[in-house]
Short mmCIF file of C-alpha atoms in Angstrom, two decimals:
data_model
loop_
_atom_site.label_atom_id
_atom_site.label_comp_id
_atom_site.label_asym_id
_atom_site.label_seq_id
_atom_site.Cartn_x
_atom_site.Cartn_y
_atom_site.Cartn_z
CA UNK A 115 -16.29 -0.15 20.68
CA UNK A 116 -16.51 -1.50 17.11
CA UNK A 117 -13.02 -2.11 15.57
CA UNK A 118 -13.84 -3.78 12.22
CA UNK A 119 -15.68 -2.08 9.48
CA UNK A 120 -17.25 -4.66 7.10
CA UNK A 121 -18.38 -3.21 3.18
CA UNK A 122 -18.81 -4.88 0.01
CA UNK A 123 -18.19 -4.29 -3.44
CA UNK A 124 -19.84 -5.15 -6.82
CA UNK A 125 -17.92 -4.87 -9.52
CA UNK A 126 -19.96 -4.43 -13.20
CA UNK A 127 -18.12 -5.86 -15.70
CA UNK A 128 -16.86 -3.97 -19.16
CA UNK A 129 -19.20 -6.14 -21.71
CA UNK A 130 -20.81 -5.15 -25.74
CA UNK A 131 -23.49 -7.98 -26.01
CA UNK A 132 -23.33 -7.17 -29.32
CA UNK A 133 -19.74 -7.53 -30.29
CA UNK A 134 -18.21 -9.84 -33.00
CA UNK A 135 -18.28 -13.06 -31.29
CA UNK A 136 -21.94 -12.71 -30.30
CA UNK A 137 -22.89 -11.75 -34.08
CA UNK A 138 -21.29 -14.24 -35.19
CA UNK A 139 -23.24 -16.76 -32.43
CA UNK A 140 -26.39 -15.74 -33.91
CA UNK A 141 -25.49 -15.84 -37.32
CA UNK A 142 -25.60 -11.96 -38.11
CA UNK A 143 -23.99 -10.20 -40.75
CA UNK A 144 -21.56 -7.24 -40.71
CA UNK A 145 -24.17 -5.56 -42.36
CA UNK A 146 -26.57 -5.26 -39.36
CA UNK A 147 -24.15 -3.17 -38.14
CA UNK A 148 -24.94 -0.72 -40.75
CA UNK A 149 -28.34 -1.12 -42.27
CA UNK A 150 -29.22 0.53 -45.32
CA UNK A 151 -33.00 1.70 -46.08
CA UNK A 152 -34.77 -1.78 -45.47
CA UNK A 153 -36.49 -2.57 -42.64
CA UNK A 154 -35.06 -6.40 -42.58
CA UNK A 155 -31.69 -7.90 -42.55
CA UNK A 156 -30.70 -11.45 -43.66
CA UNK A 157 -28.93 -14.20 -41.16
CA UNK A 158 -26.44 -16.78 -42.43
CA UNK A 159 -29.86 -19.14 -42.48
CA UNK A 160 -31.13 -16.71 -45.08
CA UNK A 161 -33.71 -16.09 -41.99
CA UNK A 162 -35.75 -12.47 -42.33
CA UNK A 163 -35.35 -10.40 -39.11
CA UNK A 164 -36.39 -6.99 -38.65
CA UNK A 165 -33.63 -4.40 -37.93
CA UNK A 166 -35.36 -2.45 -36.13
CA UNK A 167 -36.01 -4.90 -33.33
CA UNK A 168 -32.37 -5.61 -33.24
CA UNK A 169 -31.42 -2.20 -33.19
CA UNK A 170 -34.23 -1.33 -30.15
CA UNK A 171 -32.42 -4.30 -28.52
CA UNK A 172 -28.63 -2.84 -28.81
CA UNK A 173 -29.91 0.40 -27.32
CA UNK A 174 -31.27 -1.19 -24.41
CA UNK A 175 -27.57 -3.40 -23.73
CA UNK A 176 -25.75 -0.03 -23.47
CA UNK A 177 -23.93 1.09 -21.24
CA UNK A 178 -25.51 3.94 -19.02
CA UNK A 179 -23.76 6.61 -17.02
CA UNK A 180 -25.24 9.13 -15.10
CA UNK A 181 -24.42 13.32 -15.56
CA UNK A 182 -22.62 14.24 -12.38
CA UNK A 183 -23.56 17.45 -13.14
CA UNK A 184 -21.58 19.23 -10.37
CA UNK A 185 -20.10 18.41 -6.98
CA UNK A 186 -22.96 18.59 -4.29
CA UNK A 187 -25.99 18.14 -6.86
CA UNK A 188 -28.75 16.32 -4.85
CA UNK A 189 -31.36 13.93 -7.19
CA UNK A 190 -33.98 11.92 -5.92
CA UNK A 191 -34.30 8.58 -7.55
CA UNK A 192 -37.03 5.50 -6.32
CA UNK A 193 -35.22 2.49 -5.95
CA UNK A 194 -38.19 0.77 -4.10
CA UNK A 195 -42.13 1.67 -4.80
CA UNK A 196 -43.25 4.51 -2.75
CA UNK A 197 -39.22 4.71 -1.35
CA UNK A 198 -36.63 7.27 -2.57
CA UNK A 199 -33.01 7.98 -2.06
CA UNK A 200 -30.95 11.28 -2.45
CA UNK A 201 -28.03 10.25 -5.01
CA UNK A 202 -25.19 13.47 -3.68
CA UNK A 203 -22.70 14.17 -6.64
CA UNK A 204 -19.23 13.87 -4.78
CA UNK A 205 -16.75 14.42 -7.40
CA UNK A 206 -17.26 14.56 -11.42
CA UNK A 207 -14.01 13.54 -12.80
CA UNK A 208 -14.53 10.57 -12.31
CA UNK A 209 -18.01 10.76 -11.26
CA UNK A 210 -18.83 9.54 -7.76
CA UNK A 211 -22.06 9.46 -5.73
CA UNK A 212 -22.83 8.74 -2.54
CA UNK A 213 -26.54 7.50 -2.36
CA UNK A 214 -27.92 7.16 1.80
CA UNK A 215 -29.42 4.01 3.50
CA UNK A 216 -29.09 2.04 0.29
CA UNK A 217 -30.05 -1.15 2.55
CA UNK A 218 -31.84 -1.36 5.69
CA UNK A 219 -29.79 -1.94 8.78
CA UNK A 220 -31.15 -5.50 8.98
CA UNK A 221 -30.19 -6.37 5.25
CA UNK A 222 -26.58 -5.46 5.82
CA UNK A 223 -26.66 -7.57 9.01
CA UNK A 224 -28.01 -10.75 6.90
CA UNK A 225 -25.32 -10.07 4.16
CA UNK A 226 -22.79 -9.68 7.11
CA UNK A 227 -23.50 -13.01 8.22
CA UNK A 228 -23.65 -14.73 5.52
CA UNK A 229 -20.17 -13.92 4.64
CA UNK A 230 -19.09 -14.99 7.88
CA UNK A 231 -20.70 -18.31 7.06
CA UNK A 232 -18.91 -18.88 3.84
CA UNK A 233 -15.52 -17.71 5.52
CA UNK A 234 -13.99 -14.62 5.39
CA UNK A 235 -9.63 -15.41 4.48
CA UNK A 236 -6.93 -13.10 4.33
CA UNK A 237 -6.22 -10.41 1.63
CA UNK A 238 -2.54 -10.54 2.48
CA UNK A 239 0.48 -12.41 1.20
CA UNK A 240 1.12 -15.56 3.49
CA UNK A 241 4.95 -15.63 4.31
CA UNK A 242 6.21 -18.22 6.68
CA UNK A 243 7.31 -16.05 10.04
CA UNK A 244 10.24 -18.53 10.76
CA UNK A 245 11.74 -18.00 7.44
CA UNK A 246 12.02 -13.75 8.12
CA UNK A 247 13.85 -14.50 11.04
CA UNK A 248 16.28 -16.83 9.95
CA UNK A 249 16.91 -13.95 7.35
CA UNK A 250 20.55 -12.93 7.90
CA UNK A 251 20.87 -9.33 6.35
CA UNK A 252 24.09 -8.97 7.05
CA UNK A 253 25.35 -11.40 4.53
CA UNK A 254 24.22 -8.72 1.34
CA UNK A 255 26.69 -7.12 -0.30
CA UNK A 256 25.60 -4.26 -2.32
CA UNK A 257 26.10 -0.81 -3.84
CA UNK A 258 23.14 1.94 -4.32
CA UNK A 259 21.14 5.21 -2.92
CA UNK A 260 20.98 3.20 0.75
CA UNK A 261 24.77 3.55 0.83
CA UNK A 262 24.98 7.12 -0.57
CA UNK A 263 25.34 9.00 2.76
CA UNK A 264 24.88 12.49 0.87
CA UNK A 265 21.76 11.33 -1.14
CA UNK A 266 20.06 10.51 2.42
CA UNK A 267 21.68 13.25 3.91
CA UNK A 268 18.85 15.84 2.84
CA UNK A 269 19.97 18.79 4.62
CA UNK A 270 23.90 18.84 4.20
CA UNK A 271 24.60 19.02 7.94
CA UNK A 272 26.79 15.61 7.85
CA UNK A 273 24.48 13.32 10.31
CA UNK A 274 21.43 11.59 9.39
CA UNK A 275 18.60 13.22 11.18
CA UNK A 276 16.51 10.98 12.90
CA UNK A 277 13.91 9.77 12.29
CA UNK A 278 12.89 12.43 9.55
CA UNK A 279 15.93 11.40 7.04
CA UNK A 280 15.82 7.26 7.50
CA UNK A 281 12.21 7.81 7.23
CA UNK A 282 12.76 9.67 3.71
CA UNK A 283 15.37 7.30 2.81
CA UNK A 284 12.84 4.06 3.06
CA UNK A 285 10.18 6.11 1.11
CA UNK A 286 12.24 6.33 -1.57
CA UNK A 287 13.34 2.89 -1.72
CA UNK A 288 10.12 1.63 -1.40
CA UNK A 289 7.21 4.30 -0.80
CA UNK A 290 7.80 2.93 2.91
CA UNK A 291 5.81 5.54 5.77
CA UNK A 292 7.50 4.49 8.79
CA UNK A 293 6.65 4.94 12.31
CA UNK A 294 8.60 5.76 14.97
CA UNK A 295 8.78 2.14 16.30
CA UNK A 296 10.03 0.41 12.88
CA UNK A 297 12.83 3.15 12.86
CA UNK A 298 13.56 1.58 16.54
CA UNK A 299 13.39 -1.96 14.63
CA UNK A 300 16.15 -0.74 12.35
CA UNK A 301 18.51 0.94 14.83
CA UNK A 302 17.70 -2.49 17.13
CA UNK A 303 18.65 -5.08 14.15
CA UNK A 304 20.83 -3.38 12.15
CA UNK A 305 23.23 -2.16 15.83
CA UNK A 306 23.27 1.37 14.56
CA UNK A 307 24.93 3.74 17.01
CA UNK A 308 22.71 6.95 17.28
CA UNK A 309 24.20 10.33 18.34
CA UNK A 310 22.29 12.22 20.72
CA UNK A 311 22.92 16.15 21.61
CA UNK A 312 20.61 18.43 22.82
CA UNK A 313 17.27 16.40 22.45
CA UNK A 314 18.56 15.61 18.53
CA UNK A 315 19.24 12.37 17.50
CA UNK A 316 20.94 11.76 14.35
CA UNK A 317 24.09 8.71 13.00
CA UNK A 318 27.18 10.11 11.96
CA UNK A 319 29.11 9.50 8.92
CA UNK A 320 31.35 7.09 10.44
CA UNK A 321 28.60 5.24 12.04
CA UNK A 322 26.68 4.78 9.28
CA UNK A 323 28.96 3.63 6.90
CA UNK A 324 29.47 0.99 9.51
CA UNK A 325 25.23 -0.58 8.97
CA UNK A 326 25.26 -3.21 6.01
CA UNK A 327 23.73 -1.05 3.32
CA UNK A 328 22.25 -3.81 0.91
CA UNK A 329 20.80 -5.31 4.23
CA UNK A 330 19.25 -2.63 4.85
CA UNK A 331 17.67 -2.14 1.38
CA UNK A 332 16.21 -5.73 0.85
CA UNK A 333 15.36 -5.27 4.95
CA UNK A 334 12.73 -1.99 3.96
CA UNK A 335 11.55 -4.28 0.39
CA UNK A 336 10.94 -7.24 2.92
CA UNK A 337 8.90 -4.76 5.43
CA UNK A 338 6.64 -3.35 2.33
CA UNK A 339 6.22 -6.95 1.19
CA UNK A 340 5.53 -9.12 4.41
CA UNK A 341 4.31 -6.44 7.41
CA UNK A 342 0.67 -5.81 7.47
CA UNK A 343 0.95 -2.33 8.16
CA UNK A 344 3.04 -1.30 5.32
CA UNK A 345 1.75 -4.14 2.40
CA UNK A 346 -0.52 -2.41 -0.54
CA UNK A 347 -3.62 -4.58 1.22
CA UNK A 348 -4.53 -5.72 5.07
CA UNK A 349 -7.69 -7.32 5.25
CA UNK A 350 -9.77 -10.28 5.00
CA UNK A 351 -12.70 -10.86 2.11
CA UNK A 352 -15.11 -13.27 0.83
CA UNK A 353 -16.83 -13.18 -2.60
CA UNK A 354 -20.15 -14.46 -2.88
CA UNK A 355 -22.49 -15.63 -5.84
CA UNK A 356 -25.13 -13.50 -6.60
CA UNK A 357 -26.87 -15.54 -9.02
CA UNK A 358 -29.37 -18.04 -8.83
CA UNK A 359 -29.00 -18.46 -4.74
CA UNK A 360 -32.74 -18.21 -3.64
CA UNK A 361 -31.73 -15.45 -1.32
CA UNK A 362 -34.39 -12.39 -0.97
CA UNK A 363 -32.03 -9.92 0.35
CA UNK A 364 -29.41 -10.76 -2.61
CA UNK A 365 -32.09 -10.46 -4.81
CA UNK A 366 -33.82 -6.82 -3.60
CA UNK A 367 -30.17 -6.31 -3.63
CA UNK A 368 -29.40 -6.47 -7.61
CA UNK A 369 -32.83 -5.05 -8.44
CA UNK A 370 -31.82 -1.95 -6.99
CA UNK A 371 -28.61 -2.10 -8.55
CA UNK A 372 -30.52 -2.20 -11.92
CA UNK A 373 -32.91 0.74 -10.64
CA UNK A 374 -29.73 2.68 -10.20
CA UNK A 375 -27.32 2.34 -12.51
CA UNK A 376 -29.92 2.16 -15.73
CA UNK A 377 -28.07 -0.69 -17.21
CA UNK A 378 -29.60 -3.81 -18.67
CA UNK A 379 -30.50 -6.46 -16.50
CA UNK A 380 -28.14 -8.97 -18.03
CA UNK A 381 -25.51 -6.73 -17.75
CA UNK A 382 -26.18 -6.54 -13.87
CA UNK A 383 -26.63 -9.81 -13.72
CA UNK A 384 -23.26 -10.77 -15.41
CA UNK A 385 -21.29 -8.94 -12.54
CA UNK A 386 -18.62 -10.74 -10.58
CA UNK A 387 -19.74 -12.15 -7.44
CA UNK A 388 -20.08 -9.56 -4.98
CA UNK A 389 -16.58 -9.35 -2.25
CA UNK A 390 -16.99 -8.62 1.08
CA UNK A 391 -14.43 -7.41 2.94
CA UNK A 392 -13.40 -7.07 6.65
CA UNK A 393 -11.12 -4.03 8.36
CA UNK A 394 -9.38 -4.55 11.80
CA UNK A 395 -7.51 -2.42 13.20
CA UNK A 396 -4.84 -0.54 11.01
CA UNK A 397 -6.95 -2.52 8.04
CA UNK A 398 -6.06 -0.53 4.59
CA UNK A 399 -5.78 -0.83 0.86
CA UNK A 400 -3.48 1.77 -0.97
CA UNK A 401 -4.62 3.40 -4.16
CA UNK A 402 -5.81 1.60 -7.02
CA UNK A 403 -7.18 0.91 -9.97
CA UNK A 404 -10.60 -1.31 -9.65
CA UNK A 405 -9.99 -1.74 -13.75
CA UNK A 406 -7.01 -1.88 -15.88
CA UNK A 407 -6.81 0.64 -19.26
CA UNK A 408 -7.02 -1.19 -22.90
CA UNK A 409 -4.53 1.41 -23.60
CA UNK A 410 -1.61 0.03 -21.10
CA UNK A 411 -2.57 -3.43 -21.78
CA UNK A 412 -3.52 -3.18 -25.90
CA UNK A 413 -2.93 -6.89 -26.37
CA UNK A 414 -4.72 -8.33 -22.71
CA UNK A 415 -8.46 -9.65 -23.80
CA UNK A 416 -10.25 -9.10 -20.24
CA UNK A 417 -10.16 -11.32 -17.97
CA UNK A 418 -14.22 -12.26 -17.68
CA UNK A 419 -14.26 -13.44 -21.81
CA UNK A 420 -11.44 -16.27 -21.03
CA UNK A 421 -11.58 -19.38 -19.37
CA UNK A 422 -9.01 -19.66 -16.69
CA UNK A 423 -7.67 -16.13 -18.04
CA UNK A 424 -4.40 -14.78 -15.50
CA UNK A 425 -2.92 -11.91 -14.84
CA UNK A 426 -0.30 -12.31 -17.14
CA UNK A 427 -2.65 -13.50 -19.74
CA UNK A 428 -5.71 -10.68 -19.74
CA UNK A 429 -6.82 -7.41 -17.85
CA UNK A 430 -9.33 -6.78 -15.21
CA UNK A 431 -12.54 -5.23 -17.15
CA UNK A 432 -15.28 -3.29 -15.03
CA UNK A 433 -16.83 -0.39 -15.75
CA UNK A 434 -18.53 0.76 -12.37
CA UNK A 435 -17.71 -0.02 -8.84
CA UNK A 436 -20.67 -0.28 -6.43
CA UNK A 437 -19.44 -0.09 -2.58
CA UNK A 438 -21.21 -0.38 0.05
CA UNK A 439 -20.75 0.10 3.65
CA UNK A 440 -22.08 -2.52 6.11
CA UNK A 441 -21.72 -1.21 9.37
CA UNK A 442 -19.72 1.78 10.86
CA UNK A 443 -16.85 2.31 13.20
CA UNK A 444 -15.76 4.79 15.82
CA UNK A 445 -12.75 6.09 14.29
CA UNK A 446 -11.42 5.04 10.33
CA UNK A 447 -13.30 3.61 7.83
CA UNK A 448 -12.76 5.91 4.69
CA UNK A 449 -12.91 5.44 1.23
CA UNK A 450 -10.61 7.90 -0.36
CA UNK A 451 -10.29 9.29 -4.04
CA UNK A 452 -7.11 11.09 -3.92
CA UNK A 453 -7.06 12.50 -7.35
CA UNK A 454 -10.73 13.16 -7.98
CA UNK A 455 -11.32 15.90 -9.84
CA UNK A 456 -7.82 17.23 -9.52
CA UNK A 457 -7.13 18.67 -12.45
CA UNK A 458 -3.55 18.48 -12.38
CA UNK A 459 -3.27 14.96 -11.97
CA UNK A 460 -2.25 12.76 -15.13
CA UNK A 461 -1.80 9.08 -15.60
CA UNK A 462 1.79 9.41 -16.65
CA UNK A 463 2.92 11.32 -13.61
CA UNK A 464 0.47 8.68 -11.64
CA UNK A 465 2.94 5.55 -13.60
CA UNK A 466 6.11 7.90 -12.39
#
């Protein structure tokens, strides 16, 4: 039984080859930017160019997209001589595609490999295991929703249903989905004593009020930040040059990337390195954004135009994601797109 699903992703970067800094490089005036009638422009050398050369080569730098058309629309498209693919429209807001047997089984395999070579690590925060049990959460001392028995008391029946109500109460401290067995953690570490009648069980008033509250609430933030089950990411990756490596199956594998996206070669070619990524068992990474909006980050240059840029220094700039699946599992392995094409979703209820 396989019970790790290995994909990869290639992330094209945001880029104008033609912006200001790269005019200025090659000594171009704002005026090429709006030629008048003449068929040649003059460089800061007082060098003749024609325009129209420069203005074939800016069409050919930009940046392609493909109609989606409508969900289910089936193109061919020849990524090899003599050797097509069916390109399946999935969604069209934002459009996704799904194209089949983009590499041969024995080209994953060699990619596969090779990251295992280089060393896959681990996606996930490293937090030292001695230092969460030392943790004594009995010693906060705090007021808030975890201590407002009627605010977790959804129903008004004066208990705390388990598990449904402790399980709503950690999802809205922390967007926490607990299972059964980390609500037995709780009642375990915390000494809660649970009420049972009938089959129900459910914590009193008076027993409640007896659990360290604020314990509790930095307990549920430690569980989202250090458990692997619950943390935004669980898996292991590797990213890998693409450029320049002497590697055939690398290098069939960015010529069909240029085939099907229609960009520019050098703006295939100036892609990140391409991440692998491994997913054992209850492997997972939450919804995201691959790339962050100019308009929620208005003063962040991105990341890829700055030398040791940071997080808190610059944005993550990509304009298409290319994933790719590498081998296939017996249950698990989706990629989602929870609000594709849903067209009641908006970014400000997404930041709420």
């Amino acid at each position: 039984m396989q019970l790790q699903l290995f994909l990869f992703y290639i992330f094209i970067r945001q880029c104008s080859l033609f912006d200001e800094n790269l005019q200025k490089q090659e000594g171009l005036k704002k005026s090429l930017a709006n030629p008048g009638s003449e068929s040649s422009c003059s460089t800061d050398n007082d060098v003749s160019i024609d325009c129209n050369i420069i203005k074939d080569d800016m069409a050919a730098y930009k940046l392609y997209r493909w109609d989606p058309v409508e969900v289910g629309h089936v193109r061919e498209i020849e990524l090899e001589n003599g050797k097509t693919h069916k390109m399946i429209t999935m969604a069209t807001n934002p459009p996704i595609f799904v194209i089949e047997n983009y590499l041969e089984d024995h080209e994953c395999d060699h990619i596969l490999n090779k990251a295992k070579e280089v060393g896959l690590f681990s996606s996930e925060l490293h937090v030292d295991p001695e230092t969460l049990k030392s943790k004594d959460y009995t010693k906060y001392q705090l007021q808030g929703y975890s201590s407002n028995f009627e605010a977790i008391d959804i129903n008004n029946d004066g208990t705390i249903n388990l598990p449904e109500e402790l399980k709503k109460m950690a999802y809205n401290i922390n967007y926490l989905y607990l299972t059964q067995e980390d609500i037995d953690t709780i009642i375990t570490k915390f000494e809660v004593n649970v009420t049972e009648v009938n089959g129900n069980k459910f914590i009193t008033r008076e027993n409640y009020n007896k659990i360290n509250h604020a314990g509790l609430h930095e307990y549920i933030i430690d569980i989202k930040e250090t458990h692997p089950h619950h943390r935004d990411r669980f898996s292991e990756q590797v990213w890998m040059n693409v450029h320049n490596t002497g590697d055939k199956t690398i290098d069939k594998l960015m010529e069909r990337l240029i085939k099907v996206t229609r960009l520019h070669q050098e703006i295939v070619f100036g892609t990140e390195p391409i991440q692998v990524v491994r997913y054992l068992p209850h492997g997972h990474y939450h919804a995201h954004f691959d790339s962050q909006n100019k308009s929620n980050f208005p003063d962040f240059p991105c990341c890829h135009t700055l030398l040791g840029g940071t997080s808190a220094s610059c944005r993550i700039c990509r304009y298409l994601t290319a994933l790719v699946y590498l081998n296939d599992v017996t249950k698990g392995g989706e990629t989602a797109f929870p609000v594709a094409d849903d067209a009641t979703y908006t970014h400000q209820d997404f930041l709420l």
